[in-house]
PDB file of C-alpha atoms in Angstrom:
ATOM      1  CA  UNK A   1       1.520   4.072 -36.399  1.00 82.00           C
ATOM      2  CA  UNK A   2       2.034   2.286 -39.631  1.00 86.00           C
ATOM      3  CA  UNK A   3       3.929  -1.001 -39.703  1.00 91.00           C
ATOM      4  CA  UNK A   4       7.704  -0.548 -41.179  1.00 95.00           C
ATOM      5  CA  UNK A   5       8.412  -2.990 -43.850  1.00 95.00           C
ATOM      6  CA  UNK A   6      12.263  -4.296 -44.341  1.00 95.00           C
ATOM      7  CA  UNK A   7      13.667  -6.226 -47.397  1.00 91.00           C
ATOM      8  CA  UNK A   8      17.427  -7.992 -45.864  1.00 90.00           C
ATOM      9  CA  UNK A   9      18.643  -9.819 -48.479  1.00 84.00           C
ATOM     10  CA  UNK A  10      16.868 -10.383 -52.580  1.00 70.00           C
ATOM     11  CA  UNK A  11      13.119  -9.451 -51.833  1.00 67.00           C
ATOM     12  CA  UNK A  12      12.853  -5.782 -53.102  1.00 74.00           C
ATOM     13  CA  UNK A  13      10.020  -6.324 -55.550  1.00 80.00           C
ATOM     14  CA  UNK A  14       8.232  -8.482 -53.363  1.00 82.00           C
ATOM     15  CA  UNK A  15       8.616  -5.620 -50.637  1.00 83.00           C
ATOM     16  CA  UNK A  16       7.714  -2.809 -52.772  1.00 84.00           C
ATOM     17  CA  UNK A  17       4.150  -4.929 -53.961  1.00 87.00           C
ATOM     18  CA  UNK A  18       3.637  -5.449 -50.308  1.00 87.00           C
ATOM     19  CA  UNK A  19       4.003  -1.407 -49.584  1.00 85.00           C
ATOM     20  CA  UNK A  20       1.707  -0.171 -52.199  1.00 86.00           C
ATOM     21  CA  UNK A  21      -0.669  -3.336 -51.272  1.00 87.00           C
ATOM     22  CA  UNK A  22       0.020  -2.658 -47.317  1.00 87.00           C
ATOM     23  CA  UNK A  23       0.459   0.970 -47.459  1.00 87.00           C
ATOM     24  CA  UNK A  24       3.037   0.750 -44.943  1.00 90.00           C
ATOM     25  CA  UNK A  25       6.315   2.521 -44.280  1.00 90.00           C
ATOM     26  CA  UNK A  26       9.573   0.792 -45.919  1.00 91.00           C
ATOM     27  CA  UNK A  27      12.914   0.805 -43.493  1.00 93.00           C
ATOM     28  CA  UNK A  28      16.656   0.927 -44.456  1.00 93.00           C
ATOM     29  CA  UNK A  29      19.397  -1.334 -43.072  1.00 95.00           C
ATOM     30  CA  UNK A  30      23.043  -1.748 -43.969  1.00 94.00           C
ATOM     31  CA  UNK A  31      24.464  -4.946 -43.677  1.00 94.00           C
ATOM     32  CA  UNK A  32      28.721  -5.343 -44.803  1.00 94.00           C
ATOM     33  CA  UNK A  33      30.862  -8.303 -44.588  1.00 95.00           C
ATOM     34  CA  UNK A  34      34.417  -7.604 -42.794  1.00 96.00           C
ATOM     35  CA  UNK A  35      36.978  -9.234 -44.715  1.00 97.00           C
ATOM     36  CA  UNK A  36      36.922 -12.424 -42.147  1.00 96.00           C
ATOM     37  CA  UNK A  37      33.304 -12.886 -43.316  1.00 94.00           C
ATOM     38  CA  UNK A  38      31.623 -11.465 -40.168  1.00 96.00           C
ATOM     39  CA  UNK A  39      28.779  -9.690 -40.521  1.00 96.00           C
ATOM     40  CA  UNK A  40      28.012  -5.569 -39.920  1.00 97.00           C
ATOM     41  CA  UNK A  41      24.739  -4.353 -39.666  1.00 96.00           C
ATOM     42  CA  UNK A  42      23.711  -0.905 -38.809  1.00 97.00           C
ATOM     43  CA  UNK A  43      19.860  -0.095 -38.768  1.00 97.00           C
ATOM     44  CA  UNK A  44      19.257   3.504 -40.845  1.00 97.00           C
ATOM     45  CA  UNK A  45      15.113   3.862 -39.632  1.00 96.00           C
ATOM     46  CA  UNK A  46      13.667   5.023 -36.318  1.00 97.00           C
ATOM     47  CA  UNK A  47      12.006   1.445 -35.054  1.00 97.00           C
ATOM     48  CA  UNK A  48      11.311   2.767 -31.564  1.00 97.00           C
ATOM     49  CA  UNK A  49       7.664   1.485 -30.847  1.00 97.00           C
ATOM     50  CA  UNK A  50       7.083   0.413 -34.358  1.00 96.00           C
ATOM     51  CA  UNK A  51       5.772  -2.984 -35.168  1.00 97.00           C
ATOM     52  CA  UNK A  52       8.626  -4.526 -38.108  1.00 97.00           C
ATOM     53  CA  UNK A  53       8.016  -7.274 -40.818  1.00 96.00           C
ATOM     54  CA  UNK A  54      10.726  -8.526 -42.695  1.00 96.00           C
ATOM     55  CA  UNK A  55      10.043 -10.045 -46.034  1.00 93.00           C
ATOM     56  CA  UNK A  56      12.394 -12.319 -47.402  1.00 90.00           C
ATOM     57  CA  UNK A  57      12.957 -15.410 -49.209  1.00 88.00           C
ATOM     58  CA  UNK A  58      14.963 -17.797 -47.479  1.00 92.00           C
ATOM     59  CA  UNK A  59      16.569 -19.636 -49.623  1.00 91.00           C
ATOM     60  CA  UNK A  60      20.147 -20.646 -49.199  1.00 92.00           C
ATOM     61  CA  UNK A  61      19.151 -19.916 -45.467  1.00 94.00           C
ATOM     62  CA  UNK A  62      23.389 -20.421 -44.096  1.00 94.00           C
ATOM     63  CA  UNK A  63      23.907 -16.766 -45.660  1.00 93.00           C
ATOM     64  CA  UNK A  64      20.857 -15.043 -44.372  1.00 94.00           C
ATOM     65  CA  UNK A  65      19.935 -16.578 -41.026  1.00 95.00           C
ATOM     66  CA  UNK A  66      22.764 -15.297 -39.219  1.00 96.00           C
ATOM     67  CA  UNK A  67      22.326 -11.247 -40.242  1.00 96.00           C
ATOM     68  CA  UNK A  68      17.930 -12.223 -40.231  1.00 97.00           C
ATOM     69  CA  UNK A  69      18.919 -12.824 -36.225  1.00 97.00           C
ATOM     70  CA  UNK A  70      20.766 -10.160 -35.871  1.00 98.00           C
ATOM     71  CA  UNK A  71      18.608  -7.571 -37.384  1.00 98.00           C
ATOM     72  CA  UNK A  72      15.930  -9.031 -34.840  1.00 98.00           C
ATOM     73  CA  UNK A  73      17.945  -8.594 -32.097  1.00 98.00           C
ATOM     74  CA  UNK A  74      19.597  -5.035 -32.721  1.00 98.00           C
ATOM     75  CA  UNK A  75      15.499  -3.984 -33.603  1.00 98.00           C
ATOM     76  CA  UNK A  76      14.291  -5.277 -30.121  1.00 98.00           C
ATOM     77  CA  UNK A  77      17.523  -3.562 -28.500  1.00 98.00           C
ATOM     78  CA  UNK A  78      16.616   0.002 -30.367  1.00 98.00           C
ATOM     79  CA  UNK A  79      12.964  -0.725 -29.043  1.00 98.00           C
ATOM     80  CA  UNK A  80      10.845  -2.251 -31.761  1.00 98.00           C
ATOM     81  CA  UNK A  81       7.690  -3.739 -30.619  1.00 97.00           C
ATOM     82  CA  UNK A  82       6.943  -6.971 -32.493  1.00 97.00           C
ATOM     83  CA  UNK A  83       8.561  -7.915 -35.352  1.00 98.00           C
ATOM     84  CA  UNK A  84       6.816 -10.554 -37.536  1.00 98.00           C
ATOM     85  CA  UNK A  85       8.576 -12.724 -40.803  1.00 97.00           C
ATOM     86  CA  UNK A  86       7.543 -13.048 -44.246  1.00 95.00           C
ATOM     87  CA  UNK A  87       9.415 -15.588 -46.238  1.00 95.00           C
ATOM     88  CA  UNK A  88       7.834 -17.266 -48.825  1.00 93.00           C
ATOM     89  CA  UNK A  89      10.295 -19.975 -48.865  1.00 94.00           C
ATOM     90  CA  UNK A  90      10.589 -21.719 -45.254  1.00 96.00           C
ATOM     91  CA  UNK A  91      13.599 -23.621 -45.130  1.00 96.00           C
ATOM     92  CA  UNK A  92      15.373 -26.877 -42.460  1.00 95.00           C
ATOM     93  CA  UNK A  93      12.026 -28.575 -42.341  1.00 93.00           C
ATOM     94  CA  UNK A  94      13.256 -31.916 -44.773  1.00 88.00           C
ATOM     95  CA  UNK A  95      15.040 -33.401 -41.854  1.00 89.00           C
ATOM     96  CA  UNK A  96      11.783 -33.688 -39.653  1.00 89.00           C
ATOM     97  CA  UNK A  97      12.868 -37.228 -38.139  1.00 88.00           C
ATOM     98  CA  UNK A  98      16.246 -38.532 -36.827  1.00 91.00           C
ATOM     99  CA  UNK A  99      16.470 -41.536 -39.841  1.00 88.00           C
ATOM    100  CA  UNK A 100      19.562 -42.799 -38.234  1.00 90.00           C
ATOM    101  CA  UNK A 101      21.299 -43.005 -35.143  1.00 92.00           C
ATOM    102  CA  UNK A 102      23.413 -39.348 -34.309  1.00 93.00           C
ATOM    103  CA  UNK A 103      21.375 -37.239 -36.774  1.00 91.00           C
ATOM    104  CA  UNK A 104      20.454 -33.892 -35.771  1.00 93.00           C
ATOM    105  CA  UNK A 105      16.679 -32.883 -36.141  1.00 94.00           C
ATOM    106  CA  UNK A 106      17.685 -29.746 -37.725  1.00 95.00           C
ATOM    107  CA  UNK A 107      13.411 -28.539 -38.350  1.00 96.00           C
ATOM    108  CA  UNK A 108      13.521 -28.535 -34.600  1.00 96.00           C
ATOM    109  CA  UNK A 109      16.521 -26.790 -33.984  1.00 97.00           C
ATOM    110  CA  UNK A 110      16.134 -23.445 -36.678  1.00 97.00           C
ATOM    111  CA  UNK A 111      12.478 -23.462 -35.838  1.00 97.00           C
ATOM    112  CA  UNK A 112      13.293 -23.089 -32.309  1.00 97.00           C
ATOM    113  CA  UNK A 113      16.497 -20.356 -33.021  1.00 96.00           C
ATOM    114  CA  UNK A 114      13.493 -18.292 -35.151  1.00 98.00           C
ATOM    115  CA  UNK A 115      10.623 -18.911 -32.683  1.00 98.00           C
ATOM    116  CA  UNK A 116      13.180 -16.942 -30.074  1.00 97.00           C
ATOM    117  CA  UNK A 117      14.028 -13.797 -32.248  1.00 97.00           C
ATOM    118  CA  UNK A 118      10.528 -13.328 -33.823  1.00 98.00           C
ATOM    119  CA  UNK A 119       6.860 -12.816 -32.810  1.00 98.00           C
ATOM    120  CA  UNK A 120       5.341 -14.075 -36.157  1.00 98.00           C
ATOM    121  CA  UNK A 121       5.848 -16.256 -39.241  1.00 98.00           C
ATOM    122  CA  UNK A 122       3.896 -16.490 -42.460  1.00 97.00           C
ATOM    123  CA  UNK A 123       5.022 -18.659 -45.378  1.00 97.00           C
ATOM    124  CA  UNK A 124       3.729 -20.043 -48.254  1.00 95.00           C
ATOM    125  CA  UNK A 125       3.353 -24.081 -48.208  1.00 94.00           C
ATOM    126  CA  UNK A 126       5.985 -25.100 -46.724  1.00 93.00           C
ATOM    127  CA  UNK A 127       7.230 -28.762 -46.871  1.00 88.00           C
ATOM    128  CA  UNK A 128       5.365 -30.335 -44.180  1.00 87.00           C
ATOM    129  CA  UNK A 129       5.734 -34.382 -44.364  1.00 83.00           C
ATOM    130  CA  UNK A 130       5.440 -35.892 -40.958  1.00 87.00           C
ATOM    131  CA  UNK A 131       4.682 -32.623 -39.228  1.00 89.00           C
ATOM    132  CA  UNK A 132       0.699 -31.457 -39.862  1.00 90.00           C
ATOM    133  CA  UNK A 133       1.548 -27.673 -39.124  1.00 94.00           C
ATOM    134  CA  UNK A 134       4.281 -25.569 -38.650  1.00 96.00           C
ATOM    135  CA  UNK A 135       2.696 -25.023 -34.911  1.00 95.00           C
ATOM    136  CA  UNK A 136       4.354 -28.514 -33.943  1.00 96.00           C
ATOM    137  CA  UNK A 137       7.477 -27.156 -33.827  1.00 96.00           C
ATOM    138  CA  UNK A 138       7.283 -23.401 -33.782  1.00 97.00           C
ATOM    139  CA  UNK A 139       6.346 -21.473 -30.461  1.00 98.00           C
ATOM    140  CA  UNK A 140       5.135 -18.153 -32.140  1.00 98.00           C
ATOM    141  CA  UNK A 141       1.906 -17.446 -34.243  1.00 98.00           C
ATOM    142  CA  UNK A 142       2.139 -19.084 -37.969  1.00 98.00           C
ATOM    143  CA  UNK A 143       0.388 -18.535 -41.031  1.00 97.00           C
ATOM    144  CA  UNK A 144       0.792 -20.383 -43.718  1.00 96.00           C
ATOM    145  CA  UNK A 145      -0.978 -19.421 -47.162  1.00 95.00           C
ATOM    146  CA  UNK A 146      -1.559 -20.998 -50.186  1.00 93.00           C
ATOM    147  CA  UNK A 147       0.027 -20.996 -54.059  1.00 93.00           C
ATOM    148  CA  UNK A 148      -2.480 -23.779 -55.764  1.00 93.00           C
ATOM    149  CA  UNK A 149      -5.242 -21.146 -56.306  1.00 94.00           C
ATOM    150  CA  UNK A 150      -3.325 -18.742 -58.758  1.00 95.00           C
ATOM    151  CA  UNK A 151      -1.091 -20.978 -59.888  1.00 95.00           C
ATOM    152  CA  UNK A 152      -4.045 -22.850 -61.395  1.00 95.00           C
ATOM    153  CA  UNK A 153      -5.554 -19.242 -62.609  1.00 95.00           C
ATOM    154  CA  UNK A 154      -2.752 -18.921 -64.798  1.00 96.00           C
ATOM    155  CA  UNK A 155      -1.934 -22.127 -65.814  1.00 96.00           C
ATOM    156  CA  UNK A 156      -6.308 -21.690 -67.499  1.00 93.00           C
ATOM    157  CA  UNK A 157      -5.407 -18.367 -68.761  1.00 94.00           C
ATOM    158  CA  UNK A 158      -1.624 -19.229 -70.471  1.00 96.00           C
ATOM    159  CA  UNK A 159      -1.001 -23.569 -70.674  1.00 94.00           C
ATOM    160  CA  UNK A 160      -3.656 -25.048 -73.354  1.00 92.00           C
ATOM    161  CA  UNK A 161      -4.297 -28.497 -72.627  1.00 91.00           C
ATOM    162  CA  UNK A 162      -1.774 -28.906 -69.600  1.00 93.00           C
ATOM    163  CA  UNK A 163      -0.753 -32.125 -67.333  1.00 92.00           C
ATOM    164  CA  UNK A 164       0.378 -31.491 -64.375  1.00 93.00           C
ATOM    165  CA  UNK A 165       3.531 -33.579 -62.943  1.00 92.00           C
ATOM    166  CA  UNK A 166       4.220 -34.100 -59.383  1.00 90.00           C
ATOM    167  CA  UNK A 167       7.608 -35.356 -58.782  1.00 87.00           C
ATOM    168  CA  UNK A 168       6.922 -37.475 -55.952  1.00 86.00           C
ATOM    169  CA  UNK A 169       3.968 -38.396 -53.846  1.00 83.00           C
ATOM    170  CA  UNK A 170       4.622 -35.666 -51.250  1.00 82.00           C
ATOM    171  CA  UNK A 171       3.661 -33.528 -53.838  1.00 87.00           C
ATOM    172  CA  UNK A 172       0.557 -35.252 -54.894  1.00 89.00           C
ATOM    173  CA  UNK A 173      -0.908 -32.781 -52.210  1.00 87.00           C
ATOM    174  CA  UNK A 174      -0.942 -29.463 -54.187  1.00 90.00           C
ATOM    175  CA  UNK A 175      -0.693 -31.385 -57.703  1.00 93.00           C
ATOM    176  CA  UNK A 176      -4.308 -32.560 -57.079  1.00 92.00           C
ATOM    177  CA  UNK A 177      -5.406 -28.975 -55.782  1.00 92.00           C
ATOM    178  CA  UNK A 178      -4.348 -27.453 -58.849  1.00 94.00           C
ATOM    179  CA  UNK A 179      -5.598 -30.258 -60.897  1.00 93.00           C
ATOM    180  CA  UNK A 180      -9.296 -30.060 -59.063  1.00 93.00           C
ATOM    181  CA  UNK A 181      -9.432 -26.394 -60.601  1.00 90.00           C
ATOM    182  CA  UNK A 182      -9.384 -26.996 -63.879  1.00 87.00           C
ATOM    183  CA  UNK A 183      -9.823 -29.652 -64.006  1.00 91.00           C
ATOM    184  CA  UNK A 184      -6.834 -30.727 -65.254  1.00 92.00           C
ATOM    185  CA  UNK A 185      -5.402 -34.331 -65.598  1.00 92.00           C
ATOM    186  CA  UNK A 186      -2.130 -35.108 -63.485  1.00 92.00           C
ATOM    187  CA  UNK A 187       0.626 -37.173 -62.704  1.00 90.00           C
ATOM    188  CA  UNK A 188       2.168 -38.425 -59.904  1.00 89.00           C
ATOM    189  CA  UNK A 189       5.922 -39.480 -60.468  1.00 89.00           C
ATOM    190  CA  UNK A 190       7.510 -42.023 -58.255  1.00 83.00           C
ATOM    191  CA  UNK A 191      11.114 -41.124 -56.890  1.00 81.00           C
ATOM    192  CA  UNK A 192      13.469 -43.176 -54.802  1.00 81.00           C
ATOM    193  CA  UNK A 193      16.331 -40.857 -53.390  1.00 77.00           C
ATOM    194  CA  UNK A 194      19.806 -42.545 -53.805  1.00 77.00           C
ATOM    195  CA  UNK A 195      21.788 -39.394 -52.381  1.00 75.00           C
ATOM    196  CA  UNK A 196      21.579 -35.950 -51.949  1.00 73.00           C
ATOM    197  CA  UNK A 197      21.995 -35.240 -55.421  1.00 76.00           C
ATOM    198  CA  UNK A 198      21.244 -38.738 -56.952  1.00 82.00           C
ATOM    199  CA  UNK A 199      17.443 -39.138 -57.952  1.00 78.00           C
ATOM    200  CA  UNK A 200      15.776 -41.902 -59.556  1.00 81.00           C
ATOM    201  CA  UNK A 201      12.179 -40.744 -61.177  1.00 80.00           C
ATOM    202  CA  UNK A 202       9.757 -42.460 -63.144  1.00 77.00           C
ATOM    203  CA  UNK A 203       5.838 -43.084 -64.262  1.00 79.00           C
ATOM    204  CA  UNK A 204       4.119 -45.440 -62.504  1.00 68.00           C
ATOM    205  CA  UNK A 205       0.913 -46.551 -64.648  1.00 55.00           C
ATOM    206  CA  UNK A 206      -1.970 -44.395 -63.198  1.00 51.00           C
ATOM    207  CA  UNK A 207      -4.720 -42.078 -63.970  1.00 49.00           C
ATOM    208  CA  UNK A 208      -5.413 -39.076 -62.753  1.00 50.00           C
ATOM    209  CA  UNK A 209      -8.109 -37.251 -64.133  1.00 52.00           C
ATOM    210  CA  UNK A 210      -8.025 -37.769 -68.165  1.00 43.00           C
ATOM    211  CA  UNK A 211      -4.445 -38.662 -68.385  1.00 48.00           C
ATOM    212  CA  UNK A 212      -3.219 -42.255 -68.332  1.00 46.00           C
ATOM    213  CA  UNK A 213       0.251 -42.669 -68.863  1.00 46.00           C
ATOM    214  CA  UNK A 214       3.019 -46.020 -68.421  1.00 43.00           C
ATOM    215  CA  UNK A 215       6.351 -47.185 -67.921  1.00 41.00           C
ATOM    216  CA  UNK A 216       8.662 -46.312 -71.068  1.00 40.00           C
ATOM    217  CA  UNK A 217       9.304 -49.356 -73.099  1.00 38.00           C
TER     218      UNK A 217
END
């Protein structure tokens, strides 16, 4: 029997490429917010001995994780078999370290709360710093693929003599992927955090490829 493909949340084209790519069978799921905020969810498909994948981007993960867990549980309950994660964007994996004393190692703590509801995660590069894979810290299969490839296809087909600008050096890992398959010349920008929402960036003199570029007068 045919996988059964559910979109939660803001995924619905990215569900319906993955049908017609997948051939598999799309589900239907209500979810309603009571007027105290709770959440309602009522399943509308037959998941009885199906395998499930749920595609969805997690971003802004406070308003999602909460009904993702719930669908997972309410599916096991009505008897699904396995049901596996999609999400492109794989969020609570910046605060990988406690960095001062009574921090909470929140990458830990969701990957644990996911690696209990689900069989299976795949992602797309996600933010790995001090961890070198998502197994570290998650208990259930993970796949992780990869964006540099056709994001350096279309920069060749559409960007005409393009740089291209990491913001900091943790990015310096998929800058110089891209850059290798053009090749392209790049930048690495050098960022000291001040806050959560208080960045300083600049150039650093460098040279990457065929572009050399210095501090601004």
């Amino acid at each position: 029997m045919k996988p059964l493909l559910f979109s939660l949340f803001d995924s619905s084209e990215l569900a319906r490429r993955l049908q017609e790519s997948l051939q598999v069978d799309v589900g239907e799921v209500t979810f309603h917010r009571f007027p105290d905020m709770e959440w309602y969810l009522k399943i509308n498909s037959e998941v009885k001995n199906r395998n499930l994948m749920v595609v969805d981007s997690l971003n802004q993960p406070d308003e999602k994780i909460l009904p993702l867990l719930f669908f997972a549980k309410a599916a096991k309950e009505l008897g699904a078999k396995k049901i596996g994660l999609i999400a492109p964007y794989l969020p609570y994996l910046r605060q990988d370290k406690r960095f001062h004393q009574g921090e909470g190692i929140t990458s830990r703590y969701f990957a644990e709360m996911l690696s209990t509801s689900l069989d299976w995660l795949m992602t797309i590069d996600p933010h790995l710093h001090r961890y070198h894979s998502l197994d570290e810290i998650y208990s259930i299969p993970t796949f992780v693929l990869h964006a540099t490839n056709p994001i350096a296809a279309w920069i060749k087909q559409h960007v005409s003599n393009p740089v291209i600008i990491g913001p900091d050096v943790e990015s310096e890992q998929w800058v110089s992927s891209i850059a290798e398959q053009g090749p392209f010349p790049y930048v690495i920008l050098e960022k000291v955090r001040h806050g959560d929402k208080e960045v300083a960036i600049w150039v650093k003199l460098q040279k990457r490829g065929k572009c050399e570029l210095d501090h601004p007068k």
